[in-house]
DNA sequence: GCGAATATTTGCACACCGTGCAAACACAGC
DNA sequence: GCTGTGTTTGCACGGTGTGCAAATATTCGC
């Protein structure tokens, strides 16, 4: 990798880290682009070369999660039932590092509309990318509506799982990753089963529905 | 209704209309808050009393659609199968007036990130409201994750339907409303059936799956 | 290594944004 | 009318986001 590429990656990371540190210490929305730039050791102008706004610098991690999921999905065997691949792609992605930061960022969005919007945009971008990947996999037999509705629903369920996880799981829990994985699995299973019956709430992770239902041989 | 209330409603509408007119004539993102205010006959400061940004003034119609859907849903018989109510609530809402503007706004979002974010935020707000309504209806037997995943998926499907509709349907088509209704019905039916088999694409609206499947007696 | 070509960073300028504040104004109720 | 309350307005101010050109860093051919 050339010097140029590496420098850009480093700079981007430095800015994102500075933004996250600031958000953590003074709260989201309570700091300026200048402060981020200063802490990252770049000029204000350079900050805006990398991100459109302070909040955008906080979606790098979320983007990373979704890109990783997309990558994992791409490496699934093509013959595997569709929902199998989807579920495994997202639940395996929970084994990535730095997951607790995601929870923190999710919670921050509750008190900061701009950050929420930036995160929603991040999901939206992922939706487009995943829809494209899925189209390549399924070919042109499927309708656009089917494809986009499916991808949107999958991401909505994943989002709901992460929200629930962020809201209920202690930040430094030992089994944080497993907690998230269980919720993603649960939500996507509900989706595959058409939300047919309401699922009792309360303590999650017990009696997870893992029974691989028949059919689903897309 | 008192003078005060009526004035606020009028002002809000005047601003929203001014914003929409401007977006239509010069394009989204190509006008300032000052211009909206001037056209609406209020001061710049007053504009910001009503909306946080120029783009926010363009989500009033979308908010209206979603609030209307929520209202329709609330008036459904409580004993009706859940998906019946949901599908009817959204598809009946397509009979509202001014639907073509929604299509226009959807398309505008393709070229304007800020508008897209504002619209995503609008859907997000609706998601929260609908989840609350659903919780009141279903009681506390359902888990939070089930509820939020369901609502998110339903709205994702509706969103996908509107996107497809906005992209493929002529703005001034006579049967524009029916076109949208058919797509919403199709997408929500896919969801209810767990996206079990890929649906062939191409010309929509023929052979719509209307068969009321058994079960679903939530 | 050296210099030309190319990419990135930086400072500057500028229009615009979003909000606190207090005065002016409009409406409601008595 | 007169008073209390809610709304609009102008003003000021710090912050945002971007075009531009000069300065700086990296790459590549030689």
Tab-separated table of C-alpha atoms (C1' of nucleotides) in Angstrom:
chain	number	residue	atom	x	y	z
A	1	UNK	CA	0.000	0.000	0.000
A	2	UNK	CA	1.366	3.373	-0.987
A	3	UNK	CA	2.081	6.246	1.293
A	4	UNK	CA	-0.864	8.275	0.033
A	5	UNK	CA	-3.433	5.592	0.700
A	6	UNK	CA	-2.073	4.821	4.133
A	7	UNK	CA	-2.002	8.479	5.112
A	8	UNK	CA	-5.608	8.944	4.142
A	9	UNK	CA	-6.669	5.925	6.121
A	10	UNK	CA	-4.713	7.127	9.124
A	11	UNK	CA	-6.130	10.611	8.903
A	12	UNK	CA	-9.649	9.316	8.570
A	13	UNK	CA	-9.205	7.097	11.565
A	14	UNK	CA	-7.619	9.878	13.596
A	15	UNK	CA	-10.572	12.150	12.898
A	16	UNK	CA	-13.129	9.476	13.674
A	17	UNK	CA	-11.381	8.603	16.912
A	18	UNK	CA	-11.144	12.242	17.935
A	19	UNK	CA	-14.848	12.691	17.259
A	20	UNK	CA	-15.749	9.626	19.261
A	21	UNK	CA	-13.588	10.656	22.189
A	22	UNK	CA	-15.174	14.080	22.224
A	23	UNK	CA	-18.679	12.687	21.970
A	24	UNK	CA	-17.923	10.419	24.861
A	25	UNK	CA	-16.447	13.091	27.079
A	26	UNK	CA	-18.632	16.131	26.452
A	27	UNK	CA	-21.644	14.493	24.848
A	28	UNK	CA	-22.825	14.337	21.246
A	29	UNK	CA	-23.660	17.665	19.708
A	30	UNK	CA	-21.671	19.527	22.335
A	31	UNK	CA	-18.533	20.034	20.303
A	32	UNK	CA	-17.522	21.693	17.067
A	33	UNK	CA	-15.765	20.622	13.923
A	34	UNK	CA	-12.815	22.773	14.964
A	35	UNK	CA	-12.393	20.841	18.167
A	36	UNK	CA	-12.413	17.536	16.341
A	37	UNK	CA	-9.862	18.821	13.850
A	38	UNK	CA	-7.591	20.150	16.546
A	39	UNK	CA	-7.695	16.920	18.516
A	40	UNK	CA	-7.058	14.899	15.360
A	41	UNK	CA	-4.121	17.128	14.454
A	42	UNK	CA	-5.475	18.391	11.167
A	43	UNK	CA	-6.889	21.667	9.974
A	44	UNK	CA	-10.563	22.485	10.089
A	45	UNK	CA	-10.638	22.443	6.314
A	46	UNK	CA	-9.197	18.963	6.172
A	47	UNK	CA	-11.848	17.730	8.525
A	48	UNK	CA	-14.458	18.848	6.025
A	49	UNK	CA	-12.545	17.114	3.277
A	50	UNK	CA	-13.281	13.853	5.047
A	51	UNK	CA	-16.716	14.392	6.577
A	52	UNK	CA	-19.702	16.587	5.909
A	53	UNK	CA	-20.408	17.216	9.559
A	54	UNK	CA	-19.335	16.388	13.067
A	55	UNK	CA	-22.015	13.722	13.342
A	56	UNK	CA	-20.901	12.042	10.148
A	57	UNK	CA	-17.559	11.342	11.734
A	58	UNK	CA	-19.431	9.246	14.275
A	59	UNK	CA	-20.935	6.868	11.736
A	60	UNK	CA	-17.638	5.381	10.633
A	61	UNK	CA	-18.012	2.526	13.058
A	62	UNK	CA	-21.573	1.818	12.028
A	63	UNK	CA	-20.525	1.876	8.395
A	64	UNK	CA	-17.805	-0.565	9.287
A	65	UNK	CA	-20.243	-2.961	10.882
A	66	UNK	CA	-22.528	-2.912	7.877
A	67	UNK	CA	-19.711	-3.226	5.373
A	68	UNK	CA	-18.355	-6.143	7.319
A	69	UNK	CA	-21.754	-7.809	7.260
A	70	UNK	CA	-21.893	-7.275	3.537
A	71	UNK	CA	-18.484	-8.833	3.132
A	72	UNK	CA	-19.406	-11.850	5.235
A	73	UNK	CA	-22.585	-12.251	3.246
A	74	UNK	CA	-20.632	-12.176	0.030
A	75	UNK	CA	-18.519	-15.084	1.197
A	76	UNK	CA	-21.502	-17.350	1.868
A	77	UNK	CA	-21.944	-20.392	-0.378
A	78	UNK	CA	-24.239	-19.433	-3.211
A	79	UNK	CA	-26.411	-22.519	-2.899
A	80	UNK	CA	-27.282	-21.939	0.733
A	81	UNK	CA	-30.881	-21.000	1.545
A	82	UNK	CA	-31.219	-17.232	1.450
A	83	UNK	CA	-32.259	-16.629	5.029
A	84	UNK	CA	-29.545	-18.933	6.281
A	85	UNK	CA	-26.961	-16.747	4.604
A	86	UNK	CA	-28.506	-13.533	5.784
A	87	UNK	CA	-28.828	-14.647	9.363
A	88	UNK	CA	-25.334	-16.041	9.491
A	89	UNK	CA	-23.866	-12.954	7.826
A	90	UNK	CA	-25.288	-10.607	10.415
A	91	UNK	CA	-24.867	-12.765	13.460
A	92	UNK	CA	-21.277	-13.642	12.622
A	93	UNK	CA	-20.509	-9.991	12.194
A	94	UNK	CA	-21.167	-9.504	15.883
A	95	UNK	CA	-17.834	-11.127	16.539
A	96	UNK	CA	-16.035	-8.057	15.308
A	97	UNK	CA	-14.020	-5.966	17.691
A	98	UNK	CA	-15.060	-2.737	19.351
A	99	UNK	CA	-18.696	-3.688	19.613
A	100	UNK	CA	-19.340	-1.783	22.819
A	101	UNK	CA	-18.713	1.484	21.027
A	102	UNK	CA	-21.612	0.691	18.748
A	103	UNK	CA	-23.902	0.409	21.719
A	104	UNK	CA	-22.689	3.722	23.046
A	105	UNK	CA	-23.272	5.422	19.736
A	106	UNK	CA	-26.748	3.965	19.509
A	107	UNK	CA	-27.614	5.373	22.879
A	108	UNK	CA	-26.133	8.751	22.013
A	109	UNK	CA	-28.524	8.985	19.094
A	110	UNK	CA	-31.424	9.081	21.541
A	111	UNK	CA	-30.432	12.535	22.667
A	112	UNK	CA	-29.113	13.958	19.428
A	113	UNK	CA	-31.309	14.252	16.347
A	114	UNK	CA	-28.434	15.044	14.015
A	115	UNK	CA	-26.572	11.957	15.073
A	116	UNK	CA	-29.713	9.901	14.648
A	117	UNK	CA	-30.096	11.202	11.116
A	118	UNK	CA	-26.497	10.425	10.312
A	119	UNK	CA	-26.964	6.874	11.554
A	120	UNK	CA	-30.175	6.415	9.623
A	121	UNK	CA	-28.312	7.569	6.551
A	122	UNK	CA	-25.623	5.024	7.246
A	123	UNK	CA	-28.213	2.234	7.312
A	124	UNK	CA	-29.719	3.594	4.152
A	125	UNK	CA	-26.396	3.475	2.330
A	126	UNK	CA	-25.903	-0.083	3.500
A	127	UNK	CA	-29.366	-0.953	2.236
A	128	UNK	CA	-28.435	0.115	-1.260
A	129	UNK	CA	-25.171	-1.805	-1.217
A	130	UNK	CA	-26.748	-4.971	0.122
A	131	UNK	CA	-29.579	-4.780	-2.375
A	132	UNK	CA	-27.017	-4.638	-5.150
A	133	UNK	CA	-25.142	-7.622	-3.769
A	134	UNK	CA	-28.369	-9.552	-3.453
A	135	UNK	CA	-29.387	-8.721	-6.976
A	136	UNK	CA	-26.125	-10.130	-8.230
A	137	UNK	CA	-26.757	-13.272	-6.227
A	138	UNK	CA	-30.389	-13.811	-7.092
A	139	UNK	CA	-30.187	-12.690	-10.682
A	140	UNK	CA	-32.903	-10.821	-12.447
A	141	UNK	CA	-35.778	-13.166	-11.730
A	142	UNK	CA	-36.730	-11.280	-8.616
A	143	UNK	CA	-38.639	-8.048	-8.766
A	144	UNK	CA	-37.156	-4.823	-7.560
A	145	UNK	CA	-39.899	-4.429	-5.021
A	146	UNK	CA	-39.280	-7.879	-3.582
A	147	UNK	CA	-35.601	-7.153	-3.324
A	148	UNK	CA	-35.794	-3.752	-1.695
A	149	UNK	CA	-38.587	-4.762	0.648
A	150	UNK	CA	-36.605	-7.795	1.747
A	151	UNK	CA	-33.385	-5.916	2.325
A	152	UNK	CA	-35.174	-3.100	4.110
A	153	UNK	CA	-36.903	-5.555	6.394
A	154	UNK	CA	-33.725	-7.442	7.152
A	155	UNK	CA	-31.938	-4.258	8.074
A	156	UNK	CA	-34.893	-3.046	10.114
A	157	UNK	CA	-34.810	-6.238	12.117
A	158	UNK	CA	-31.077	-5.952	12.609
A	159	UNK	CA	-31.521	-2.361	13.653
A	160	UNK	CA	-34.246	-3.311	16.120
A	161	UNK	CA	-31.976	-6.001	17.521
A	162	UNK	CA	-29.121	-3.554	17.984
A	163	UNK	CA	-31.388	-1.003	19.579
A	164	UNK	CA	-32.747	-3.521	22.021
A	165	UNK	CA	-29.255	-4.735	22.724
A	166	UNK	CA	-27.930	-1.216	23.248
A	167	UNK	CA	-30.813	-0.407	25.565
A	168	UNK	CA	-30.695	-3.510	27.715
A	169	UNK	CA	-27.134	-4.779	27.766
A	170	UNK	CA	-24.506	-3.427	30.115
A	171	UNK	CA	-21.768	-1.740	28.187
A	172	UNK	CA	-18.944	-3.819	29.500
A	173	UNK	CA	-20.780	-7.131	29.780
A	174	UNK	CA	-18.600	-10.130	29.136
A	175	UNK	CA	-21.133	-11.774	26.824
A	176	UNK	CA	-22.069	-8.569	25.023
A	177	UNK	CA	-21.351	-10.056	21.624
A	178	UNK	CA	-23.439	-13.135	22.289
A	179	UNK	CA	-26.279	-10.958	23.546
A	180	UNK	CA	-26.350	-9.052	20.303
A	181	UNK	CA	-26.011	-12.159	18.209
A	182	UNK	CA	-28.946	-13.766	19.992
A	183	UNK	CA	-31.124	-10.750	19.353
A	184	UNK	CA	-30.223	-10.545	15.689
A	185	UNK	CA	-30.959	-14.225	15.295
A	186	UNK	CA	-34.281	-13.817	17.085
A	187	UNK	CA	-35.381	-10.823	15.044
A	188	UNK	CA	-34.405	-12.317	11.701
A	189	UNK	CA	-36.120	-15.576	12.602
A	190	UNK	CA	-39.295	-13.656	13.339
A	191	UNK	CA	-38.981	-12.057	9.947
A	192	UNK	CA	-38.477	-15.367	8.185
A	193	UNK	CA	-41.563	-16.726	9.935
A	194	UNK	CA	-43.655	-13.742	8.883
A	195	UNK	CA	-44.034	-12.485	12.452
A	196	UNK	CA	-46.666	-15.167	12.720
A	197	UNK	CA	-47.104	-15.217	16.457
A	198	UNK	CA	-46.208	-12.631	19.047
A	199	UNK	CA	-43.173	-13.645	20.999
A	200	UNK	CA	-43.243	-13.216	24.731
A	201	UNK	CA	-40.865	-10.623	26.009
A	202	UNK	CA	-38.697	-10.439	29.065
A	203	UNK	CA	-35.323	-12.087	29.430
A	204	UNK	CA	-34.052	-12.924	25.953
A	205	UNK	CA	-31.726	-15.653	24.825
A	206	UNK	CA	-33.691	-18.542	26.281
A	207	UNK	CA	-35.547	-20.898	23.965
A	208	UNK	CA	-34.239	-19.301	20.849
A	209	UNK	CA	-35.989	-20.523	17.743
A	210	UNK	CA	-33.231	-22.200	15.840
A	211	UNK	CA	-35.279	-24.837	14.085
A	212	UNK	CA	-34.343	-24.561	10.460
A	213	UNK	CA	-37.714	-24.419	8.810
A	214	UNK	CA	-38.137	-26.236	5.519
A	215	UNK	CA	-38.499	-24.512	2.233
A	216	UNK	CA	-36.469	-21.316	1.909
A	217	UNK	CA	-34.471	-22.773	-0.895
A	218	UNK	CA	-33.942	-19.568	-2.793
B	1	UNK	CA	-60.696	26.932	17.194
B	2	UNK	CA	-59.089	30.112	18.418
B	3	UNK	CA	-57.305	32.666	16.349
B	4	UNK	CA	-53.944	31.696	17.729
B	5	UNK	CA	-54.181	28.042	16.794
B	6	UNK	CA	-55.486	28.803	13.336
B	7	UNK	CA	-52.732	31.302	12.659
B	8	UNK	CA	-50.063	28.800	13.582
B	9	UNK	CA	-51.572	26.197	11.318
B	10	UNK	CA	-51.796	28.677	8.482
B	11	UNK	CA	-48.238	29.846	8.966
B	12	UNK	CA	-46.937	26.297	9.088
B	13	UNK	CA	-48.777	25.444	5.916
B	14	UNK	CA	-47.636	28.630	4.184
B	15	UNK	CA	-44.023	27.823	4.982
B	16	UNK	CA	-44.335	24.216	3.885
B	17	UNK	CA	-45.991	25.256	0.634
B	18	UNK	CA	-43.368	27.889	-0.032
B	19	UNK	CA	-40.636	25.331	0.539
B	20	UNK	CA	-42.263	22.822	-1.769
B	21	UNK	CA	-42.778	25.380	-4.515
B	22	UNK	CA	-39.165	26.414	-4.299
B	23	UNK	CA	-37.914	22.847	-4.309
B	24	UNK	CA	-40.002	22.187	-7.361
B	25	UNK	CA	-38.853	25.239	-9.277
B	26	UNK	CA	-35.165	25.523	-8.446
B	27	UNK	CA	-34.499	22.038	-7.105
B	28	UNK	CA	-33.980	20.740	-3.583
B	29	UNK	CA	-30.979	22.140	-1.805
B	30	UNK	CA	-30.772	25.085	-4.168
B	31	UNK	CA	-32.555	27.598	-1.972
B	32	UNK	CA	-32.078	29.153	1.448
B	33	UNK	CA	-34.176	29.507	4.545
B	34	UNK	CA	-34.441	33.236	3.795
B	35	UNK	CA	-36.044	32.564	0.451
B	36	UNK	CA	-38.606	30.236	1.971
B	37	UNK	CA	-39.414	32.772	4.651
B	38	UNK	CA	-39.771	35.576	2.167
B	39	UNK	CA	-42.055	33.575	-0.084
B	40	UNK	CA	-44.141	32.474	2.894
B	41	UNK	CA	-44.413	36.056	4.097
B	42	UNK	CA	-42.694	35.579	7.428
B	43	UNK	CA	-39.339	36.529	8.858
B	44	UNK	CA	-36.318	34.311	8.712
B	45	UNK	CA	-36.512	33.935	12.478
B	46	UNK	CA	-40.072	32.733	12.327
B	47	UNK	CA	-39.155	30.130	9.776
B	48	UNK	CA	-36.719	28.667	12.288
B	49	UNK	CA	-39.428	28.753	14.924
B	50	UNK	CA	-41.296	26.210	12.845
B	51	UNK	CA	-38.570	24.101	11.260
B	52	UNK	CA	-35.001	23.229	12.011
B	53	UNK	CA	-33.915	23.398	8.412
B	54	UNK	CA	-35.088	23.995	4.878
B	55	UNK	CA	-35.327	20.258	4.268
B	56	UNK	CA	-37.458	19.719	7.335
B	57	UNK	CA	-40.103	21.922	5.821
B	58	UNK	CA	-40.341	19.369	3.031
B	59	UNK	CA	-41.242	16.459	5.275
B	60	UNK	CA	-44.584	17.866	6.371
B	61	UNK	CA	-46.375	15.915	3.676
B	62	UNK	CA	-44.605	12.699	4.495
B	63	UNK	CA	-45.402	13.184	8.156
B	64	UNK	CA	-49.009	13.701	7.146
B	65	UNK	CA	-49.105	10.435	5.247
B	66	UNK	CA	-47.696	8.489	8.147
B	67	UNK	CA	-49.915	10.165	10.733
B	68	UNK	CA	-52.906	9.437	8.574
B	69	UNK	CA	-51.903	5.794	8.324
B	70	UNK	CA	-51.563	5.692	12.079
B	71	UNK	CA	-55.016	7.190	12.478
B	72	UNK	CA	-56.567	4.705	10.083
B	73	UNK	CA	-54.834	1.879	11.888
B	74	UNK	CA	-56.226	3.095	15.187
B	75	UNK	CA	-59.758	2.877	13.837
B	76	UNK	CA	-59.455	-0.775	12.837
B	77	UNK	CA	-61.528	-3.305	14.752
B	78	UNK	CA	-59.421	-4.655	17.584
B	79	UNK	CA	-60.269	-8.287	16.901
B	80	UNK	CA	-59.104	-8.222	13.303
B	81	UNK	CA	-56.004	-10.240	12.421
B	82	UNK	CA	-52.970	-8.030	12.840
B	83	UNK	CA	-51.672	-8.078	9.311
B	84	UNK	CA	-55.145	-7.429	7.940
B	85	UNK	CA	-55.280	-4.228	9.931
B	86	UNK	CA	-51.806	-3.176	8.997
B	87	UNK	CA	-52.274	-3.823	5.321
B	88	UNK	CA	-55.619	-2.081	5.216
B	89	UNK	CA	-54.356	0.880	7.208
B	90	UNK	CA	-51.549	1.584	4.799
B	91	UNK	CA	-53.301	0.755	1.593
B	92	UNK	CA	-56.372	2.815	2.470
B	93	UNK	CA	-54.164	5.742	3.275
B	94	UNK	CA	-53.194	5.895	-0.367
B	95	UNK	CA	-56.581	7.408	-1.044
B	96	UNK	CA	-55.510	10.649	0.528
B	97	UNK	CA	-55.190	13.751	-1.572
B	98	UNK	CA	-52.003	15.244	-2.951
B	99	UNK	CA	-50.309	11.912	-3.434
B	100	UNK	CA	-48.340	12.969	-6.488
B	101	UNK	CA	-46.373	15.423	-4.380
B	102	UNK	CA	-45.146	12.517	-2.297
B	103	UNK	CA	-43.739	10.892	-5.377
B	104	UNK	CA	-41.993	14.079	-6.350
B	105	UNK	CA	-40.470	14.467	-2.923
B	106	UNK	CA	-39.276	10.879	-2.975
B	107	UNK	CA	-37.512	11.445	-6.221
B	108	UNK	CA	-35.979	14.692	-4.996
B	109	UNK	CA	-34.361	12.781	-2.158
B	110	UNK	CA	-32.283	10.871	-4.696
B	111	UNK	CA	-30.273	13.974	-5.469
B	112	UNK	CA	-30.235	15.616	-2.060
B	113	UNK	CA	-28.679	13.893	0.941
B	114	UNK	CA	-30.070	16.365	3.439
B	115	UNK	CA	-33.597	15.835	2.189
B	116	UNK	CA	-33.076	12.101	2.300
B	117	UNK	CA	-31.998	12.351	5.906
B	118	UNK	CA	-34.988	14.463	6.790
B	119	UNK	CA	-37.286	11.900	5.212
B	120	UNK	CA	-35.590	9.015	6.959
B	121	UNK	CA	-36.078	10.895	10.198
B	122	UNK	CA	-39.730	11.301	9.380
B	123	UNK	CA	-40.109	7.545	8.951
B	124	UNK	CA	-38.223	7.022	12.165
B	125	UNK	CA	-40.595	9.250	14.107
B	126	UNK	CA	-43.534	7.400	12.630
B	127	UNK	CA	-41.945	4.128	13.654
B	128	UNK	CA	-41.905	5.193	17.276
B	129	UNK	CA	-45.507	6.381	17.194
B	130	UNK	CA	-46.774	3.246	15.497
B	131	UNK	CA	-44.852	1.017	17.885
B	132	UNK	CA	-46.582	2.777	20.772
B	133	UNK	CA	-49.986	2.343	19.191
B	134	UNK	CA	-49.277	-1.310	18.567
B	135	UNK	CA	-48.147	-1.856	22.111
B	136	UNK	CA	-51.418	-0.443	23.362
B	137	UNK	CA	-53.257	-2.783	21.050
B	138	UNK	CA	-51.302	-5.949	21.706
B	139	UNK	CA	-50.773	-5.405	25.379
B	140	UNK	CA	-47.623	-6.372	27.192
B	141	UNK	CA	-47.462	-9.999	26.140
B	142	UNK	CA	-45.284	-9.164	23.168
B	143	UNK	CA	-41.614	-8.507	23.573
B	144	UNK	CA	-40.116	-5.175	22.721
B	145	UNK	CA	-37.906	-6.731	20.118
B	146	UNK	CA	-40.835	-8.397	18.388
B	147	UNK	CA	-42.716	-5.137	18.348
B	148	UNK	CA	-39.965	-2.902	17.045
B	149	UNK	CA	-38.776	-5.447	14.502
B	150	UNK	CA	-42.314	-5.843	13.208
B	151	UNK	CA	-43.011	-2.146	12.939
B	152	UNK	CA	-39.657	-1.479	11.356
B	153	UNK	CA	-40.234	-4.182	8.776
B	154	UNK	CA	-43.730	-2.976	7.975
B	155	UNK	CA	-42.481	0.543	7.432
B	156	UNK	CA	-39.541	-0.684	5.393
B	157	UNK	CA	-41.899	-2.530	3.100
B	158	UNK	CA	-44.132	0.493	2.795
B	159	UNK	CA	-41.110	2.613	2.072
B	160	UNK	CA	-39.922	0.173	-0.576
B	161	UNK	CA	-43.371	0.240	-2.121
B	162	UNK	CA	-43.411	4.029	-2.241
B	163	UNK	CA	-39.937	4.145	-3.681
B	164	UNK	CA	-40.828	1.697	-6.404
B	165	UNK	CA	-44.018	3.586	-7.068
B	166	UNK	CA	-42.229	6.931	-7.223
B	167	UNK	CA	-39.626	5.527	-9.564
B	168	UNK	CA	-41.917	3.766	-12.000
B	169	UNK	CA	-45.235	5.586	-12.019
B	170	UNK	CA	-45.863	8.643	-14.121
B	171	UNK	CA	-46.450	11.639	-11.933
B	172	UNK	CA	-49.838	12.522	-13.319
B	173	UNK	CA	-51.098	9.005	-13.963
B	174	UNK	CA	-54.822	8.601	-13.507
B	175	UNK	CA	-54.480	5.442	-11.450
B	176	UNK	CA	-51.536	6.677	-9.420
B	177	UNK	CA	-53.271	5.915	-6.140
B	178	UNK	CA	-54.165	2.387	-7.169
B	179	UNK	CA	-50.604	1.825	-8.353
B	180	UNK	CA	-49.272	2.725	-4.948
B	181	UNK	CA	-51.907	0.723	-3.135
B	182	UNK	CA	-51.092	-2.367	-5.176
B	183	UNK	CA	-47.421	-2.061	-4.357
B	184	UNK	CA	-48.006	-1.591	-0.663
B	185	UNK	CA	-50.298	-4.593	-0.640
B	186	UNK	CA	-47.733	-6.640	-2.520
B	187	UNK	CA	-44.838	-5.696	-0.257
B	188	UNK	CA	-46.735	-6.253	2.986
B	189	UNK	CA	-48.012	-9.588	1.707
B	190	UNK	CA	-44.446	-10.647	1.014
B	191	UNK	CA	-43.591	-9.676	4.558
B	192	UNK	CA	-46.481	-11.644	6.029
B	193	UNK	CA	-45.370	-14.675	4.051
B	194	UNK	CA	-41.816	-14.371	5.272
B	195	UNK	CA	-40.460	-13.509	1.822
B	196	UNK	CA	-40.727	-17.205	1.189
B	197	UNK	CA	-40.283	-17.226	-2.559
B	198	UNK	CA	-38.860	-14.636	-4.884
B	199	UNK	CA	-41.567	-12.854	-6.788
B	200	UNK	CA	-41.042	-12.304	-10.463
B	201	UNK	CA	-40.540	-8.732	-11.408
B	202	UNK	CA	-41.687	-6.731	-14.371
B	203	UNK	CA	-45.138	-5.236	-14.755
B	204	UNK	CA	-46.726	-5.078	-11.343
B	205	UNK	CA	-50.372	-5.189	-10.354
B	206	UNK	CA	-51.231	-8.426	-12.155
B	207	UNK	CA	-51.885	-11.552	-10.151
B	208	UNK	CA	-51.568	-9.827	-6.839
B	209	UNK	CA	-51.533	-12.241	-3.934
B	210	UNK	CA	-54.751	-11.379	-2.152
B	211	UNK	CA	-55.466	-14.776	-0.721
B	212	UNK	CA	-56.105	-14.171	2.947
B	213	UNK	CA	-53.899	-16.805	4.454
B	214	UNK	CA	-55.204	-18.600	7.518
B	215	UNK	CA	-53.813	-18.131	10.950
B	216	UNK	CA	-52.626	-14.598	11.710
B	217	UNK	CA	-55.122	-14.278	14.526
B	218	UNK	CA	-53.006	-12.081	16.737
C	1	DG	C1'	18.715	10.969	-6.637
C	2	DC	C1'	16.050	14.605	-9.344
C	3	DG	C1'	12.519	16.970	-11.413
C	4	DA	C1'	7.910	16.871	-13.300
C	5	DA	C1'	3.266	15.329	-12.545
C	6	DT	C1'	-0.213	14.467	-9.360
C	7	DA	C1'	-2.628	14.341	-4.922
C	8	DT	C1'	-3.523	16.263	-0.366
C	9	DT	C1'	-3.508	19.818	3.128
C	10	DT	C1'	-4.113	24.316	4.522
C	11	DG	C1'	-5.650	29.211	5.150
C	12	DC	C1'	-8.794	32.404	3.713
C	13	DA	C1'	-13.122	34.315	2.446
C	14	DC	C1'	-17.836	34.194	2.210
C	15	DA	C1'	-22.713	33.057	2.355
C	16	DC	C1'	-25.594	30.698	5.135
C	17	DC	C1'	-27.224	28.305	9.382
C	18	DG	C1'	-29.439	27.944	13.917
C	19	DT	C1'	-30.445	30.040	18.352
C	20	DG	C1'	-30.634	33.188	22.627
C	21	DC	C1'	-32.565	37.411	23.758
C	22	DA	C1'	-35.579	41.274	24.376
C	23	DA	C1'	-38.730	44.353	22.280
C	24	DA	C1'	-42.842	44.716	19.464
C	25	DC	C1'	-47.059	42.807	18.351
C	26	DA	C1'	-51.493	39.915	18.371
C	27	DC	C1'	-54.859	37.532	20.653
C	28	DA	C1'	-57.759	35.927	24.860
C	29	DG	C1'	-60.374	36.676	28.816
C	30	DC	C1'	-62.301	39.560	32.004
D	1	DG	C1'	-60.359	48.831	27.398
D	2	DC	C1'	-56.837	46.544	30.067
D	3	DT	C1'	-53.985	42.991	31.335
D	4	DG	C1'	-51.758	38.545	30.792
D	5	DT	C1'	-50.002	35.338	27.643
D	6	DG	C1'	-48.323	33.552	23.420
D	7	DT	C1'	-46.128	34.723	18.757
D	8	DT	C1'	-43.289	37.316	15.634
D	9	DT	C1'	-39.440	39.948	14.650
D	10	DG	C1'	-34.740	42.060	14.425
D	11	DC	C1'	-30.358	41.638	16.064
D	12	DA	C1'	-26.163	39.526	17.231
D	13	DC	C1'	-23.056	35.884	17.414
D	14	DG	C1'	-20.605	31.617	16.996
D	15	DG	C1'	-20.568	27.761	13.978
D	16	DT	C1'	-21.080	25.443	9.332
D	17	DG	C1'	-19.741	23.986	4.736
D	18	DT	C1'	-17.431	25.006	0.426
D	19	DG	C1'	-14.754	27.286	-3.542
D	20	DC	C1'	-10.274	28.656	-4.465
D	21	DA	C1'	-5.361	29.012	-4.853
D	22	DA	C1'	-1.020	28.510	-2.620
D	23	DA	C1'	1.828	25.352	-0.065
D	24	DT	C1'	3.157	20.792	0.938
D	25	DA	C1'	3.640	15.773	0.292
D	26	DT	C1'	3.857	11.659	-2.579
D	27	DT	C1'	4.565	9.176	-6.900
D	28	DC	C1'	6.801	8.090	-11.087
D	29	DG	C1'	9.881	8.302	-15.091
D	30	DC	C1'	14.422	8.705	-15.834
